[in-house]
Coordinates of C-alpha atoms and ligand atoms in Angstrom, one line a residue:
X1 CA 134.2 -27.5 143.8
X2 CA 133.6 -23.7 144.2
X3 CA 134.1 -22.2 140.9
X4 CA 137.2 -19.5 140.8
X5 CA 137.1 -17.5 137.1
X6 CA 139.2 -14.4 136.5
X7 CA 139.5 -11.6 133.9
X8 CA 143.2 -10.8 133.4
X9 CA 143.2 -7.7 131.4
X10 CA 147.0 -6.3 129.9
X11 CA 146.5 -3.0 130.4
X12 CA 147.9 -1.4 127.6
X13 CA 144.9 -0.2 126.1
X14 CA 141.4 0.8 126.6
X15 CA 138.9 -1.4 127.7
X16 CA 137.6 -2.7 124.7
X17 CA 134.3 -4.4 123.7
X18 CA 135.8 -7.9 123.0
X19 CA 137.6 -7.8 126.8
X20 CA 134.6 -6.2 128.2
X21 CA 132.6 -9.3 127.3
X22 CA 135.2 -11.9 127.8
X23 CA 134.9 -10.1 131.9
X24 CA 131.3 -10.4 131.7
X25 CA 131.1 -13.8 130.7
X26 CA 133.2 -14.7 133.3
X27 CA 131.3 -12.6 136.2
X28 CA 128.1 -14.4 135.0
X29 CA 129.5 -17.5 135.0
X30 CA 130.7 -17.1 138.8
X31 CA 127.5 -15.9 139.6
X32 CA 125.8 -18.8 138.4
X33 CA 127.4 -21.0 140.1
X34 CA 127.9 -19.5 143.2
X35 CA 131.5 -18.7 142.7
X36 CA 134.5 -16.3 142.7
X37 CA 134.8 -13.6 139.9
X38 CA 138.8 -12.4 140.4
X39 CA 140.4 -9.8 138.7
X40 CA 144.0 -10.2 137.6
X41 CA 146.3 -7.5 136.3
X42 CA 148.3 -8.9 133.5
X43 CA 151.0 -6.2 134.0
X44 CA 154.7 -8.0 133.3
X45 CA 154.8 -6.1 129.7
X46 CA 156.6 -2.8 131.9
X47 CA 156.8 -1.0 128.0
X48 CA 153.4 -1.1 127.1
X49 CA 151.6 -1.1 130.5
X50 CA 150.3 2.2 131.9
X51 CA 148.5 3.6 135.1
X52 CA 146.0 5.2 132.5
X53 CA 145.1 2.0 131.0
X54 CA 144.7 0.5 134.6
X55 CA 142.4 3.2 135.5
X56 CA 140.3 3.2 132.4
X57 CA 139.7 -0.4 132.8
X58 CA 138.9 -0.3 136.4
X59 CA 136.4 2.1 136.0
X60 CA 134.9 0.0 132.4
X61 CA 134.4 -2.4 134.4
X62 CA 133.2 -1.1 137.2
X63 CA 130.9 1.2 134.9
X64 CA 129.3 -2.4 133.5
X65 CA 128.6 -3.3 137.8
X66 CA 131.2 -6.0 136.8
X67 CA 132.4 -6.2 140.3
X68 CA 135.1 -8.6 141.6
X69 CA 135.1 -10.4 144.3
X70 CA 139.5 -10.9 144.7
X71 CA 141.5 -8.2 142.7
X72 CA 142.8 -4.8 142.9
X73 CA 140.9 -2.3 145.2
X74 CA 139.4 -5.2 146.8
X75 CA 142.2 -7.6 148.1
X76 CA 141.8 -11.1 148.6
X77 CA 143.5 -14.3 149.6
X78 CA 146.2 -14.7 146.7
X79 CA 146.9 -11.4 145.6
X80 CA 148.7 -9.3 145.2
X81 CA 147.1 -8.8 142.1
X82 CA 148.9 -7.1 139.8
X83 CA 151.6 -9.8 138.4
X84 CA 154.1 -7.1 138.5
X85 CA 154.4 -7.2 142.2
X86 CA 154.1 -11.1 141.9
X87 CA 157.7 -11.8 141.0
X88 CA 158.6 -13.7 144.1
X89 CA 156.0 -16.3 143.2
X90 CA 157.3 -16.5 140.0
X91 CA 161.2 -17.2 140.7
X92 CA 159.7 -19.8 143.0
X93 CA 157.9 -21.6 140.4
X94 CA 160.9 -21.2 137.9
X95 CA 162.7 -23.1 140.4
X96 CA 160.3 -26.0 140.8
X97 CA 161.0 -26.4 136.6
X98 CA 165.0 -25.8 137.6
X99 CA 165.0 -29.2 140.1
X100 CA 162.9 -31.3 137.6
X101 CA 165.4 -30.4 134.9
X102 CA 162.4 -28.7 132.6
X103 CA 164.3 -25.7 132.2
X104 CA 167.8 -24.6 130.4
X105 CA 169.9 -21.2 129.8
X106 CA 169.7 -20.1 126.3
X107 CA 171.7 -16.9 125.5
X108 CA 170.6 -15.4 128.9
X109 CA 166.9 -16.6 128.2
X110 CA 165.4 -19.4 129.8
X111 CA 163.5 -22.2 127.7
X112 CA 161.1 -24.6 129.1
X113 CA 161.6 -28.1 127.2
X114 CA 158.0 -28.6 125.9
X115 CA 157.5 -32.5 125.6
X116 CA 157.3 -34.2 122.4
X117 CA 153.9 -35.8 122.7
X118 CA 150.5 -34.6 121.6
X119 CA 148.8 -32.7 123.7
X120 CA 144.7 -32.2 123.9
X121 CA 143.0 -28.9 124.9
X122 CA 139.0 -30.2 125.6
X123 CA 137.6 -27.2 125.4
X124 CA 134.4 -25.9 126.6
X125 CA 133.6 -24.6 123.3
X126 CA 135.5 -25.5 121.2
X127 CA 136.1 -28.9 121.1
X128 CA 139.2 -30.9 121.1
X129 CA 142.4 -29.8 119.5
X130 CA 145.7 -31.3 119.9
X131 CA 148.7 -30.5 119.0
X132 CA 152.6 -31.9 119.4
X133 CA 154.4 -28.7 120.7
X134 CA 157.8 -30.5 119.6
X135 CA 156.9 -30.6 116.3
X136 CA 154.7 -27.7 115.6
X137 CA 157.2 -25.7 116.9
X138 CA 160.4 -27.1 115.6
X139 CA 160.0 -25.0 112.4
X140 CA 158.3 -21.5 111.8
X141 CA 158.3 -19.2 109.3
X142 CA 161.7 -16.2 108.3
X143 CA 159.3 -13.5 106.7
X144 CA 163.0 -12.2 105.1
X145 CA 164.2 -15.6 103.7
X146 CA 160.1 -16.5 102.7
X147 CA 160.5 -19.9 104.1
X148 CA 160.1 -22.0 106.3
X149 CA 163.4 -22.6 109.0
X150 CA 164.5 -25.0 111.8
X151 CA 163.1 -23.2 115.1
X152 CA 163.8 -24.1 119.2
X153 CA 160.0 -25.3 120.0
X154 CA 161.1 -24.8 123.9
X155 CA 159.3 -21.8 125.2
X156 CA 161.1 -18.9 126.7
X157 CA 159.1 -18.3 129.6
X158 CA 161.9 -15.8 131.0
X159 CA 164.0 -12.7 128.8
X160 CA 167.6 -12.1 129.1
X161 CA 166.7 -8.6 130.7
X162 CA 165.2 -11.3 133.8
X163 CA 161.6 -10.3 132.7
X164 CA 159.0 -13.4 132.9
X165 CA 157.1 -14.3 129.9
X166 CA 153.2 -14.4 129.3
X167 CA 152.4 -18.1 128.9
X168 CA 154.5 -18.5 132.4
X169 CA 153.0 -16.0 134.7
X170 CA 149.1 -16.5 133.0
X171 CA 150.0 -20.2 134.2
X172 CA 151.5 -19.9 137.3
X173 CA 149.0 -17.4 138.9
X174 CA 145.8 -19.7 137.3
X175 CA 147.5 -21.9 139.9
X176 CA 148.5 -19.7 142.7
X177 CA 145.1 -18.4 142.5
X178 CA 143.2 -21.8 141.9
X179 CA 141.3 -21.1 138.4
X180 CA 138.6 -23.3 137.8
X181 CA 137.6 -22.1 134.8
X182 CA 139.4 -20.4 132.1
X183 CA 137.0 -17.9 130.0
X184 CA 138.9 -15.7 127.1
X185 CA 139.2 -15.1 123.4
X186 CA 139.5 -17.6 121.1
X187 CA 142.7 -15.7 120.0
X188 CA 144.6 -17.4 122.8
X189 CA 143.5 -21.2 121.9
X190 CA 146.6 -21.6 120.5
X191 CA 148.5 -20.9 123.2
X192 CA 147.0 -23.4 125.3
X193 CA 149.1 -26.5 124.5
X194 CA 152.0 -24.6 125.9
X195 CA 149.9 -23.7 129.0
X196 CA 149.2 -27.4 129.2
X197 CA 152.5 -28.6 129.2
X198 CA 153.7 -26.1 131.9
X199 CA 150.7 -27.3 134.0
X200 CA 151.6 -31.0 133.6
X201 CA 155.3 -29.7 134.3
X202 CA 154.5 -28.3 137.5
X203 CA 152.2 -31.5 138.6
X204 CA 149.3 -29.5 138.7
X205 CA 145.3 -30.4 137.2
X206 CA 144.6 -27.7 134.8
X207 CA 141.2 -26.0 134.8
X208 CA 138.9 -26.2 132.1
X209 CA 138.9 -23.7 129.1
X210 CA 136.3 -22.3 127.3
X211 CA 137.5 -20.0 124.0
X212 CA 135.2 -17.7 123.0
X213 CA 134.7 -16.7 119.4
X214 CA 135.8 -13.8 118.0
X215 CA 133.9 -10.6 118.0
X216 CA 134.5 -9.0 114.6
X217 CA 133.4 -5.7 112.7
X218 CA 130.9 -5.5 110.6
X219 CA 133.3 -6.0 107.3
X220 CA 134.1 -9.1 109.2
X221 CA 138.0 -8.6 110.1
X222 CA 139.1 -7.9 113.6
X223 CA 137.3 -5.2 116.1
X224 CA 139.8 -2.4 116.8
X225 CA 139.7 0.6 118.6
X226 CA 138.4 2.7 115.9
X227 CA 135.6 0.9 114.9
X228 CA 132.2 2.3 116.5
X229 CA 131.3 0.6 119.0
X230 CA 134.6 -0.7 120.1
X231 CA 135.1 1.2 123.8
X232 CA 133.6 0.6 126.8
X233 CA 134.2 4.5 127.9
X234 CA 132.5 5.9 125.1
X235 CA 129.1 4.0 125.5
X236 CA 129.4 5.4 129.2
X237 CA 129.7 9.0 127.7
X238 CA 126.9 8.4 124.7
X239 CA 124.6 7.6 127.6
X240 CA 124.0 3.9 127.5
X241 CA 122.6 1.9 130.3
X242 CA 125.0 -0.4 131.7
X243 CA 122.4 -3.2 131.8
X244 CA 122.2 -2.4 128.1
X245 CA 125.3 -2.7 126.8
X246 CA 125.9 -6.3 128.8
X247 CA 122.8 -7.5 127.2
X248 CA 123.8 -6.7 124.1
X249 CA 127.8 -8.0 125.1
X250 CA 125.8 -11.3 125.9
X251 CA 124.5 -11.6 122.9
X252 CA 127.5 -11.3 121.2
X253 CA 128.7 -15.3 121.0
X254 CA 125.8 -16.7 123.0
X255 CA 122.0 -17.3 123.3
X256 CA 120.1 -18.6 125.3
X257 CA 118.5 -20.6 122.9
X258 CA 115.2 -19.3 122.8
X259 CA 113.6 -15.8 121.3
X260 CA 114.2 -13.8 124.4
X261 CA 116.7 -11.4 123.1
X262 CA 116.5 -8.8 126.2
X263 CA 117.6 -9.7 129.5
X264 CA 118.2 -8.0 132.7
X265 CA 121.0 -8.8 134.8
X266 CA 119.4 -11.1 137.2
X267 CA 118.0 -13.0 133.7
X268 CA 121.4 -13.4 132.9
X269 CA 123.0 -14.2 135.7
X270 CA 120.4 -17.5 135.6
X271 CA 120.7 -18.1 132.5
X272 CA 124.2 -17.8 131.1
X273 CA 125.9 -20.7 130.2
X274 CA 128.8 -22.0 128.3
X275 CA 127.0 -24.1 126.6
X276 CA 125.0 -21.8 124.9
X277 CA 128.4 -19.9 123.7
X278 CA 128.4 -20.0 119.8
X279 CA 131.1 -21.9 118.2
X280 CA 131.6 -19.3 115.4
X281 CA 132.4 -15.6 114.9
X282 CA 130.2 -12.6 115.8
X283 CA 129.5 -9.7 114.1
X284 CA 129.3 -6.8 116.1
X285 CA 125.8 -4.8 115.2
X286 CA 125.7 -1.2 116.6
X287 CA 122.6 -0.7 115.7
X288 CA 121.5 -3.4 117.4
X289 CA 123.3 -2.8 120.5
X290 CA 121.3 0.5 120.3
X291 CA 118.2 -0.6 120.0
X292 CA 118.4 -3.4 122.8
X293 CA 119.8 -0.2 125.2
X294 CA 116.6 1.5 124.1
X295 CA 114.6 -1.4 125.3
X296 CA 116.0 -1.6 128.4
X297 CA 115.8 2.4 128.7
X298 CA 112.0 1.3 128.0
X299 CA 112.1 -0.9 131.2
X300 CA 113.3 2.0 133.2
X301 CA 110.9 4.1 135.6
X302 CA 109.9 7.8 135.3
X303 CA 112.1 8.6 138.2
X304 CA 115.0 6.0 137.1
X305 CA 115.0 7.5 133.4
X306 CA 114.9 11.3 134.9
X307 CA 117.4 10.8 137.3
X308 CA 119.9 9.3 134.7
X309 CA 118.9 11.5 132.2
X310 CA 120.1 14.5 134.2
X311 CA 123.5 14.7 134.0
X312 CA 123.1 14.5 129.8
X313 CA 120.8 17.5 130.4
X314 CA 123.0 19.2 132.5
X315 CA 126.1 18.7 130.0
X316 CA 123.5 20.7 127.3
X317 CA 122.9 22.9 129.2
X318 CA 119.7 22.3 130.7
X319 CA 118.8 22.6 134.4
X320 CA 117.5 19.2 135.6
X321 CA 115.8 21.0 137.9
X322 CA 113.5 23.1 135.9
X323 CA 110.0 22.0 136.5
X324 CA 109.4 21.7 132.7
X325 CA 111.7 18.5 132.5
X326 CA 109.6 16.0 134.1
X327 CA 106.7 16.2 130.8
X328 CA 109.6 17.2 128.3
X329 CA 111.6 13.6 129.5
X330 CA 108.0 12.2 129.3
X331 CA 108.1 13.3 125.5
X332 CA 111.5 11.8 124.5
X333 CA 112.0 8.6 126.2
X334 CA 110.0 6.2 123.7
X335 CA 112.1 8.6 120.8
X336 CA 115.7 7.8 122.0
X337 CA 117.7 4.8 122.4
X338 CA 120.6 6.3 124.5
X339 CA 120.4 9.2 127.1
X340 CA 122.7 11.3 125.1
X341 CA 120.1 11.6 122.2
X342 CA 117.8 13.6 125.0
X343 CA 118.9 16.7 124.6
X344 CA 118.7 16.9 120.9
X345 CA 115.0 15.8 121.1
X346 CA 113.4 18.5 123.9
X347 CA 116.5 21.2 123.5
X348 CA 114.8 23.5 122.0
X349 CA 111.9 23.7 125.0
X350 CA 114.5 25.0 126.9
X351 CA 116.4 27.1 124.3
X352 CA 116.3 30.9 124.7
X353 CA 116.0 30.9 120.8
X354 CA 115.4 28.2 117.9
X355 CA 117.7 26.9 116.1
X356 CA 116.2 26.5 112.5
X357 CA 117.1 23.2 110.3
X358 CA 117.4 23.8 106.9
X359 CA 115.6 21.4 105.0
X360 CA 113.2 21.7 107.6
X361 CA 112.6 25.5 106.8
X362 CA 112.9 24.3 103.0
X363 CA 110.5 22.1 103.2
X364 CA 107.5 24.1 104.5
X365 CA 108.6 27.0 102.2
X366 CA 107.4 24.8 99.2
X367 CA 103.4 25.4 100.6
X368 CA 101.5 28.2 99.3
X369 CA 100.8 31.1 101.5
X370 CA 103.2 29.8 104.0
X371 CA 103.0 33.6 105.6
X372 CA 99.4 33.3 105.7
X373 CA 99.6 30.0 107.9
X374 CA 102.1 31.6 110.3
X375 CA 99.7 35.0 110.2
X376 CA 96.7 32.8 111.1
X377 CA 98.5 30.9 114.1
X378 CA 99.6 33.7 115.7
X379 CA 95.8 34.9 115.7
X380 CA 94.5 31.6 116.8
X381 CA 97.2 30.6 119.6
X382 CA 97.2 34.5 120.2
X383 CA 93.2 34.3 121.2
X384 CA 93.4 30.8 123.1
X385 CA 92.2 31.1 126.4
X386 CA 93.3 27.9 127.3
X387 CA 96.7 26.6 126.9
X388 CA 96.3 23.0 127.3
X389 CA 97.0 20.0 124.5
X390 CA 92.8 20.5 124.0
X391 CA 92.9 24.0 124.2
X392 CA 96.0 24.5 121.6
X393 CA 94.4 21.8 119.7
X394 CA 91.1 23.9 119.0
X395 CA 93.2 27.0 118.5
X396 CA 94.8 26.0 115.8
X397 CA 91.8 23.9 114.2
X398 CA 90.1 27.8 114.4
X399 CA 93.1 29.2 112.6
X400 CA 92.7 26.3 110.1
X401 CA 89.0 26.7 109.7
X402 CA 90.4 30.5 109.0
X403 CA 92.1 30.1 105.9
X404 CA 89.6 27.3 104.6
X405 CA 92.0 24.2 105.3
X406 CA 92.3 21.1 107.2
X407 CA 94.2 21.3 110.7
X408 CA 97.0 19.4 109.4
X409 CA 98.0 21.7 107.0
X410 CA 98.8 24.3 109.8
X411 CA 101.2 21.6 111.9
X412 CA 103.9 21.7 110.1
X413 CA 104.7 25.1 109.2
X414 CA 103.7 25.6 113.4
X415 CA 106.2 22.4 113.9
X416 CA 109.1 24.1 112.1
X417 CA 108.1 27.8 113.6
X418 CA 108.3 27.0 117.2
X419 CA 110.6 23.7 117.1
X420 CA 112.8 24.4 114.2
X421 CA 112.8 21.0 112.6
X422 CA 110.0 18.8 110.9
X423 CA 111.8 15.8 113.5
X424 CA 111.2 15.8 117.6
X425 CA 109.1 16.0 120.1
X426 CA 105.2 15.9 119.9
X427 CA 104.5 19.3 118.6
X428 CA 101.0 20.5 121.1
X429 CA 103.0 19.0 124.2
X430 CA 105.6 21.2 123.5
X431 CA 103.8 24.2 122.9
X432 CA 102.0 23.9 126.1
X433 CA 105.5 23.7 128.0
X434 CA 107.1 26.5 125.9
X435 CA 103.9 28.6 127.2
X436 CA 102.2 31.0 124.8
X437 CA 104.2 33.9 124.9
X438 CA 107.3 32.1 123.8
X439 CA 105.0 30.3 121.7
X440 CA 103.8 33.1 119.7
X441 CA 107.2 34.8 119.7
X442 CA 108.5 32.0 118.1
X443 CA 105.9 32.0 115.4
X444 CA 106.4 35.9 115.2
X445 CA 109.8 35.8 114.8
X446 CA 109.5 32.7 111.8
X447 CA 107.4 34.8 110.1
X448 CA 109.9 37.3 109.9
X449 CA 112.7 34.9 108.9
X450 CA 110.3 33.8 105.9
X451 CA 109.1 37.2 104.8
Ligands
LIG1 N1 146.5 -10.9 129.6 C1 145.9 -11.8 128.6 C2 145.1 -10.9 127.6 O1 144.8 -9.8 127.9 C3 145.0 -12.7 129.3 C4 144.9 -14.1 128.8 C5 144.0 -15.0 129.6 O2 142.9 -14.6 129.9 O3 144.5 -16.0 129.9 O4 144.8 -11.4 126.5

């Protein structure tokens, strides 16, 4: 059997972390087996489904390398893939229910007659769960009257306005487009009696299903948009790596049973299984997702990280072309955990002026003779001859010698001076790229801030 797995996004919505990894754990799961990864456009929901949406999760997951093999863009043998243009296939399955009597008219909606027997999901993950469809639906809950009142259990898999219902098309296209496995949120266990019985109805071996557990925030209720973290576009725009932010998405409901906590796609792609999909909750962690990007920005190489860093230096303003970049990216890549924290970090090599941080300033005011300190740097650095890390180095231990202190007295107020903040790059390594003209400038024009 070749295994066939899809993601079926609604797209109604941005491409959110929970979907994101329900698509990834379904790529990886083709992959190691040597399947098909489709992608299926949930789309019959014409109110709430836009173009926008569409494009936005295209491009997520196309941003995450999470490729599809059958889908949109690509084509494929059972398409088309979009179940809005699908409807054809779907009148033709409704009457397959129609000639086995399955089906019935109810106020301009049709009802599929679930049957009154117990039905088992085995899932993947889960376990079993059974349920009598009959039963469990023959009452439900009037939120007006607070109680409980007698309900029709039989699905309406079609609307009186002729539109087709979820549980009906998600069912008839995991045939059409013979699913193997069906990968998704736990959110829609539930719903898999009724996609059960319609599979039975139509005669027809259902896949297997594996539920994944919820990914919830980190006050432990349901993800949504607004919590950080929660869209796939904005990690693309905070410059993570896409290799990151699947690791991490891995992570999130499975392990691979062992310490390894970082893995590279390839890794992944051996390793992921379903059994090793937790059976309870996560909590998403951003500060973990941003520390596992970091590593993987660790794994990068000098001409990897510079060429990705480049468009977040453009975007501040900072010519990726300069010659300086190459040593300044050199100074910030063990400091940051995402590309967009760059900038912040070597900006002010670049910066036609500093930009002074208060409590920065604050802080080295609180030292005696602070003027003195800038006074005898500017003589020092002014003198050096040679304006390398060892050369500055010396400098400044002769300005230090100066005033009768240690060297690391003069740092910070120098720090502060030239950089503007006690936080950033190595100081001497920046001084030798700012040159000693600016250098000195820098100081000069501190000392007169200060005076
Ligand atoms: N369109 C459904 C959703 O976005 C897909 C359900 C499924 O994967 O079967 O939740």
């Amino acid at each position: 059997m070749t295994v066939r797995t899809r993601f079926a996004p609604s797209p109604t919505g941005f491409l959110h972390i929970g979907g994101a990894r329900t698509a990834l754990y379904n790529w990886l799961y083709a992959k190691r087996h040597g399947g098909t990864f489709l992608l299926r456009v949930e789309d019959t929901d014409a109110d709430r489904s836009t173009t926008e949406s569409m494009q936005i999760i295209l491009d997520g997951l196309r941003w995450l390398g999470l490729e599809w093999d059958e889908g949109p863009g690509v084509g494929g043998p059972c398409g088309p893939y979009f179940q809005s243009e699908r409807v054809g296939i779907y009148d033709r399955y409704l009457a397959k229910l129609e000639a086995a009597g399955l089906v019935y008219e109810d106020e301009g909606a049709i009802r599929f007659r679930v049957p009154d027997k117990l039905i088992t999901v085995s899932d993947l993950v889960c376990g079993e769960v059974s349920t009598n469809l009959k039963e469990a639906g023959s009452r439900r809950y009037d939120a007006d009257l607070k109680r409980e009142v007698e309900a029709n259990p039989d699905i309406v898999i079609k609307r009186p306005n002729g539109g087709y219902i979820f549980h009906f098309v998600n069912v008839v296209d995991d045939i059409e487009m013979a699913i193997t496995h069906v990968i998704r949120g736990e959110d829609h266990l539930s719903n898999t009696p009724k996609h059960l019985a319609l599979f039975e109805a139509f005669g027809v071996t259902p896949p297997q299903f594996a539920h994944i557990p919820l990914n919830l925030n980190p006050s432990g209720t349901k993800m949504s948009k607004r919590d950080q973290g929660a869209l796939i576009h904005e990690y693309q725009d905070a410059g993570f790596l896409p290799s990151g932010v699947n690791n991490y998405m891995a992570l999130l409901g499975w392990s691979a049973k062992d310490d390894q906590e970082i893995f590279t796609m390839e890794e992944l792609k051996s390793r992921f299984d379903l059994t090793g999909v937790n059976s309870s909750n996560s909590k998403f962690d951003f500060d973990k997702c941003r520390w596992v990007n970091g590593e993987h920005l660790k794994r990068l190489t000098t001409e990897e990280f510079e060429q990705l860093a480049g468009p977040f230096l453009a975007k501040a303003g900072i010519a990726p072309e300069d010659p300086r970049v190459p040593t300044a990216l050199g100074l910030a890549r063990d400091r940051v955990q995402t590309l967009g924290e760059v900038p912040a970090i070597i900006g002010t090599i670049f910066a036609g002026s500093v930009t002074y941080d208060e409590a920065s300033v604050a802080k080295v005011k609180e030292k005696a003779d602070l003027a003195a300190v800038i006074e005898a740097l500017i003589t020092s650095l002014e003198a050096a001859s040679d304006w390398s890390i060892d050369g500055i180095k010396a400098a400044v231990t002769s300005g230090a010698e100066s005033l009768g202190v240690k060297m690391g007295t003069l740092m910070l107020p120098c720090r502060v001076a030239t950089m503007g903040s006690t936080s950033g790059a190595d100081l001497v390594p920046v001084l030798v790229l700012l040159g000693k003209e600016e250098t000195v400038k820098r100081l000069r024009g501190f000392g007169g801030i200060i005076a």
